[in-house]
Amino acid sequence: VWGASTGNYFIGPILAIFYFIIHFIIIRNKSKEIGYMFICILTGLVFESILYYNGFLYYRGLITQQFSVVAPWVILLWAGYGLTVYHSFRWIIGKYYIAFLGGGILGPFIYISGSKIGAISLTYDFWISYFILMPLLGLCTLFLNYMSVKINE
């Protein structure tokens, strides 16, 4: 996010890919995590596309500016989230109310903070953006939580 906000567009993706490689070298159940990571990527791509193509937000980024697509660095954030669920967020797996409320209440702050540092531009002010994102991100985290349970079975 910092890289996008400062015009250093390749720093974040390079660091993310480096983290992904290290992560997959260390973990044991690679197929489960790869599957879940791709579910997160697809969910993020759909969600971010809805926001972007409906004019709710605009991304700062080289590829976004040239081709009018969702910023790849944002999709890498969704992938990174997918790699944390079975580790630092394992306590939330199967706790659907907490996932929905946590994603709904805290999730919008990711977008608002991204806007504050200049990585994205939100079309609406703080409160309108917050209340639009709140139920949407709650549903996203609920869905991803459900999928983490299904993959873990």
PDB file of C-alpha atoms in Angstrom:
ATOM      1  CA  VAL A   1       0.000   0.000   0.000  1.00  0.00           C
ATOM      2  CA  TRP A   2       2.834   2.384   0.873  1.00  0.00           C
ATOM      3  CA  GLY A   3       4.531   1.620  -2.447  1.00  0.00           C
ATOM      4  CA  ALA A   4       1.381   2.508  -4.386  1.00  0.00           C
ATOM      5  CA  SER A   5       0.908   5.691  -2.401  1.00  0.00           C
ATOM      6  CA  THR A   6       4.466   6.863  -3.134  1.00  0.00           C
ATOM      7  CA  GLY A   7       4.697   5.719  -6.747  1.00  0.00           C
ATOM      8  CA  ASN A   8       7.034   2.814  -5.928  1.00  0.00           C
ATOM      9  CA  TYR A   9       4.636   0.353  -7.523  1.00  0.00           C
ATOM     10  CA  PHE A  10       6.835  -2.730  -7.595  1.00  0.00           C
ATOM     11  CA  ILE A  11       8.029  -2.785  -3.969  1.00  0.00           C
ATOM     12  CA  GLY A  12       4.827  -4.270  -2.544  1.00  0.00           C
ATOM     13  CA  PRO A  13       4.364  -7.011  -5.135  1.00  0.00           C
ATOM     14  CA  ILE A  14       8.034  -8.032  -4.907  1.00  0.00           C
ATOM     15  CA  LEU A  15       7.847  -8.251  -1.104  1.00  0.00           C
ATOM     16  CA  ALA A  16       4.518 -10.103  -1.272  1.00  0.00           C
ATOM     17  CA  ILE A  17       5.860 -12.698  -3.699  1.00  0.00           C
ATOM     18  CA  PHE A  18       8.964 -13.117  -1.550  1.00  0.00           C
ATOM     19  CA  TYR A  19       6.714 -13.659   1.501  1.00  0.00           C
ATOM     20  CA  PHE A  20       4.550 -16.149  -0.433  1.00  0.00           C
ATOM     21  CA  ILE A  21       7.612 -18.175  -1.458  1.00  0.00           C
ATOM     22  CA  ILE A  22       8.957 -18.291   2.117  1.00  0.00           C
ATOM     23  CA  HIS A  23       5.488 -19.156   3.435  1.00  0.00           C
ATOM     24  CA  PHE A  24       5.079 -22.086   1.046  1.00  0.00           C
ATOM     25  CA  ILE A  25       8.561 -23.376   1.794  1.00  0.00           C
ATOM     26  CA  ILE A  26       7.781 -23.465   5.529  1.00  0.00           C
ATOM     27  CA  ILE A  27       4.190 -24.745   5.703  1.00  0.00           C
ATOM     28  CA  ARG A  28       3.224 -28.399   5.576  1.00  0.00           C
ATOM     29  CA  ASN A  29      -0.202 -28.470   3.942  1.00  0.00           C
ATOM     30  CA  LYS A  30       0.542 -26.595   0.753  1.00  0.00           C
ATOM     31  CA  SER A  31      -2.469 -27.741  -1.268  1.00  0.00           C
ATOM     32  CA  LYS A  32      -4.973 -26.576   1.361  1.00  0.00           C
ATOM     33  CA  GLU A  33      -3.390 -23.150   1.603  1.00  0.00           C
ATOM     34  CA  ILE A  34      -2.968 -22.728  -2.134  1.00  0.00           C
ATOM     35  CA  GLY A  35      -6.648 -23.591  -2.607  1.00  0.00           C
ATOM     36  CA  TYR A  36      -7.753 -21.151   0.060  1.00  0.00           C
ATOM     37  CA  MET A  37      -5.422 -18.449  -1.243  1.00  0.00           C
ATOM     38  CA  PHE A  38      -7.014 -18.740  -4.691  1.00  0.00           C
ATOM     39  CA  ILE A  39     -10.497 -18.506  -3.173  1.00  0.00           C
ATOM     40  CA  CYS A  40      -9.373 -15.299  -1.457  1.00  0.00           C
ATOM     41  CA  ILE A  41      -7.893 -13.989  -4.695  1.00  0.00           C
ATOM     42  CA  LEU A  42     -11.109 -14.677  -6.622  1.00  0.00           C
ATOM     43  CA  THR A  43     -13.252 -13.176  -3.858  1.00  0.00           C
ATOM     44  CA  GLY A  44     -11.025 -10.113  -3.748  1.00  0.00           C
ATOM     45  CA  LEU A  45     -11.026  -9.759  -7.519  1.00  0.00           C
ATOM     46  CA  VAL A  46     -14.828  -9.853  -7.667  1.00  0.00           C
ATOM     47  CA  PHE A  47     -15.250  -7.544  -4.657  1.00  0.00           C
ATOM     48  CA  GLU A  48     -12.645  -5.012  -5.773  1.00  0.00           C
ATOM     49  CA  SER A  49     -13.985  -5.055  -9.349  1.00  0.00           C
ATOM     50  CA  ILE A  50     -17.476  -4.242  -8.091  1.00  0.00           C
ATOM     51  CA  LEU A  51     -16.126  -1.304  -6.094  1.00  0.00           C
ATOM     52  CA  TYR A  52     -13.826  -0.091  -8.866  1.00  0.00           C
ATOM     53  CA  TYR A  53     -16.125  -0.405 -11.873  1.00  0.00           C
ATOM     54  CA  ASN A  54     -19.026   1.179  -9.999  1.00  0.00           C
ATOM     55  CA  GLY A  55     -16.889   4.222  -9.209  1.00  0.00           C
ATOM     56  CA  PHE A  56     -16.784   3.697  -5.443  1.00  0.00           C
ATOM     57  CA  LEU A  57     -12.991   3.936  -5.405  1.00  0.00           C
ATOM     58  CA  TYR A  58      -9.966   4.477  -7.604  1.00  0.00           C
ATOM     59  CA  TYR A  59      -6.590   2.815  -7.165  1.00  0.00           C
ATOM     60  CA  ARG A  60      -3.222   4.384  -7.542  1.00  0.00           C
ATOM     61  CA  GLY A  61      -0.969   2.141  -9.555  1.00  0.00           C
ATOM     62  CA  LEU A  62       0.896   1.862 -12.805  1.00  0.00           C
ATOM     63  CA  ILE A  63      -1.180  -0.975 -14.290  1.00  0.00           C
ATOM     64  CA  THR A  64      -4.453   0.509 -13.073  1.00  0.00           C
ATOM     65  CA  GLN A  65      -3.664   3.867 -14.638  1.00  0.00           C
ATOM     66  CA  GLN A  66      -2.657   2.349 -17.983  1.00  0.00           C
ATOM     67  CA  PHE A  67      -5.265  -0.392 -18.381  1.00  0.00           C
ATOM     68  CA  SER A  68      -8.187   0.596 -16.101  1.00  0.00           C
ATOM     69  CA  VAL A  69      -8.169  -2.655 -14.118  1.00  0.00           C
ATOM     70  CA  VAL A  70      -8.156  -3.487 -10.426  1.00  0.00           C
ATOM     71  CA  ALA A  71      -4.698  -2.845  -8.981  1.00  0.00           C
ATOM     72  CA  PRO A  72      -2.665  -6.063  -8.707  1.00  0.00           C
ATOM     73  CA  TRP A  73      -1.250  -4.936  -5.347  1.00  0.00           C
ATOM     74  CA  VAL A  74      -4.794  -5.017  -3.920  1.00  0.00           C
ATOM     75  CA  ILE A  75      -5.303  -8.594  -5.083  1.00  0.00           C
ATOM     76  CA  LEU A  76      -1.992  -9.512  -3.458  1.00  0.00           C
ATOM     77  CA  LEU A  77      -3.397  -8.169  -0.177  1.00  0.00           C
ATOM     78  CA  TRP A  78      -6.321 -10.580  -0.502  1.00  0.00           C
ATOM     79  CA  ALA A  79      -3.864 -13.409  -1.218  1.00  0.00           C
ATOM     80  CA  GLY A  80      -1.819 -12.410   1.828  1.00  0.00           C
ATOM     81  CA  TYR A  81      -4.943 -12.502   3.976  1.00  0.00           C
ATOM     82  CA  GLY A  82      -5.592 -16.010   2.698  1.00  0.00           C
ATOM     83  CA  LEU A  83      -2.186 -17.123   3.925  1.00  0.00           C
ATOM     84  CA  THR A  84      -2.841 -15.887   7.470  1.00  0.00           C
ATOM     85  CA  VAL A  85      -6.162 -17.614   8.155  1.00  0.00           C
ATOM     86  CA  TYR A  86      -4.780 -21.032   9.094  1.00  0.00           C
ATOM     87  CA  HIS A  87      -2.101 -19.449  11.264  1.00  0.00           C
ATOM     88  CA  SER A  88      -2.566 -16.108  13.021  1.00  0.00           C
ATOM     89  CA  PHE A  89      -6.331 -16.047  12.359  1.00  0.00           C
ATOM     90  CA  ARG A  90      -7.055 -19.729  13.069  1.00  0.00           C
ATOM     91  CA  TRP A  91      -8.934 -18.720  16.219  1.00  0.00           C
ATOM     92  CA  ILE A  92     -11.674 -17.219  14.037  1.00  0.00           C
ATOM     93  CA  ILE A  93     -12.255 -20.286  11.825  1.00  0.00           C
ATOM     94  CA  GLY A  94     -15.866 -21.414  12.232  1.00  0.00           C
ATOM     95  CA  LYS A  95     -16.852 -18.394  14.336  1.00  0.00           C
ATOM     96  CA  TYR A  96     -19.175 -16.896  11.770  1.00  0.00           C
ATOM     97  CA  TYR A  97     -20.615 -14.076  13.863  1.00  0.00           C
ATOM     98  CA  ILE A  98     -17.163 -12.874  14.827  1.00  0.00           C
ATOM     99  CA  ALA A  99     -16.000 -13.084  11.198  1.00  0.00           C
ATOM    100  CA  PHE A 100     -19.002 -11.101   9.980  1.00  0.00           C
ATOM    101  CA  LEU A 101     -18.772  -8.445  12.709  1.00  0.00           C
ATOM    102  CA  GLY A 102     -14.978  -8.222  12.630  1.00  0.00           C
ATOM    103  CA  GLY A 103     -14.844  -7.890   8.863  1.00  0.00           C
ATOM    104  CA  GLY A 104     -17.743  -5.451   8.842  1.00  0.00           C
ATOM    105  CA  ILE A 105     -16.570  -3.224  11.675  1.00  0.00           C
ATOM    106  CA  LEU A 106     -12.799  -3.302  11.103  1.00  0.00           C
ATOM    107  CA  GLY A 107     -12.537  -4.004   7.366  1.00  0.00           C
ATOM    108  CA  PRO A 108     -13.593  -0.531   6.188  1.00  0.00           C
ATOM    109  CA  PHE A 109     -10.650   0.990   8.054  1.00  0.00           C
ATOM    110  CA  ILE A 110      -8.302  -0.730   5.592  1.00  0.00           C
ATOM    111  CA  TYR A 111      -9.862   1.262   2.766  1.00  0.00           C
ATOM    112  CA  ILE A 112     -10.085   4.474   4.751  1.00  0.00           C
ATOM    113  CA  SER A 113      -6.436   4.235   5.806  1.00  0.00           C
ATOM    114  CA  GLY A 114      -5.469   3.447   2.194  1.00  0.00           C
ATOM    115  CA  SER A 115      -7.299   6.593   1.196  1.00  0.00           C
ATOM    116  CA  LYS A 116      -5.556   8.657   3.882  1.00  0.00           C
ATOM    117  CA  ILE A 117      -2.094   7.715   2.597  1.00  0.00           C
ATOM    118  CA  GLY A 118      -3.063   8.200  -1.048  1.00  0.00           C
ATOM    119  CA  ALA A 119      -3.022   4.592  -2.273  1.00  0.00           C
ATOM    120  CA  ILE A 120      -6.717   4.771  -3.195  1.00  0.00           C
ATOM    121  CA  SER A 121      -9.301   7.485  -3.598  1.00  0.00           C
ATOM    122  CA  LEU A 122     -12.751   6.974  -2.150  1.00  0.00           C
ATOM    123  CA  THR A 123     -15.622   8.679  -3.929  1.00  0.00           C
ATOM    124  CA  TYR A 124     -17.565   9.353  -0.720  1.00  0.00           C
ATOM    125  CA  ASP A 125     -16.626  10.816   2.644  1.00  0.00           C
ATOM    126  CA  PHE A 126     -15.568   8.788   5.682  1.00  0.00           C
ATOM    127  CA  TRP A 127     -18.986   7.841   7.094  1.00  0.00           C
ATOM    128  CA  ILE A 128     -20.703   7.073   3.807  1.00  0.00           C
ATOM    129  CA  SER A 129     -17.733   4.950   2.711  1.00  0.00           C
ATOM    130  CA  TYR A 130     -17.668   3.204   6.080  1.00  0.00           C
ATOM    131  CA  PHE A 131     -21.349   2.316   6.039  1.00  0.00           C
ATOM    132  CA  ILE A 132     -21.243   1.114   2.425  1.00  0.00           C
ATOM    133  CA  LEU A 133     -18.194  -1.080   3.077  1.00  0.00           C
ATOM    134  CA  MET A 134     -19.393  -2.382   6.435  1.00  0.00           C
ATOM    135  CA  PRO A 135     -21.987  -4.955   5.287  1.00  0.00           C
ATOM    136  CA  LEU A 136     -20.047  -5.816   2.122  1.00  0.00           C
ATOM    137  CA  LEU A 137     -16.834  -6.661   3.958  1.00  0.00           C
ATOM    138  CA  GLY A 138     -18.815  -8.434   6.664  1.00  0.00           C
ATOM    139  CA  LEU A 139     -20.273 -10.713   3.997  1.00  0.00           C
ATOM    140  CA  CYS A 140     -16.862 -11.225   2.377  1.00  0.00           C
ATOM    141  CA  THR A 141     -15.238 -12.301   5.628  1.00  0.00           C
ATOM    142  CA  LEU A 142     -18.231 -14.479   6.471  1.00  0.00           C
ATOM    143  CA  PHE A 143     -17.944 -16.203   3.085  1.00  0.00           C
ATOM    144  CA  LEU A 144     -14.174 -16.618   3.410  1.00  0.00           C
ATOM    145  CA  ASN A 145     -14.586 -17.987   6.928  1.00  0.00           C
ATOM    146  CA  TYR A 146     -17.129 -20.511   5.670  1.00  0.00           C
ATOM    147  CA  MET A 147     -14.785 -21.548   2.861  1.00  0.00           C
ATOM    148  CA  SER A 148     -11.885 -21.952   5.308  1.00  0.00           C
ATOM    149  CA  VAL A 149     -14.008 -24.391   7.312  1.00  0.00           C
ATOM    150  CA  LYS A 150     -14.995 -26.348   4.187  1.00  0.00           C
ATOM    151  CA  ILE A 151     -11.398 -26.603   2.993  1.00  0.00           C
ATOM    152  CA  ASN A 152     -10.260 -27.626   6.469  1.00  0.00           C
ATOM    153  CA  GLU A 153     -12.710 -30.560   6.625  1.00  0.00           C
TER     154      GLU A 153
END
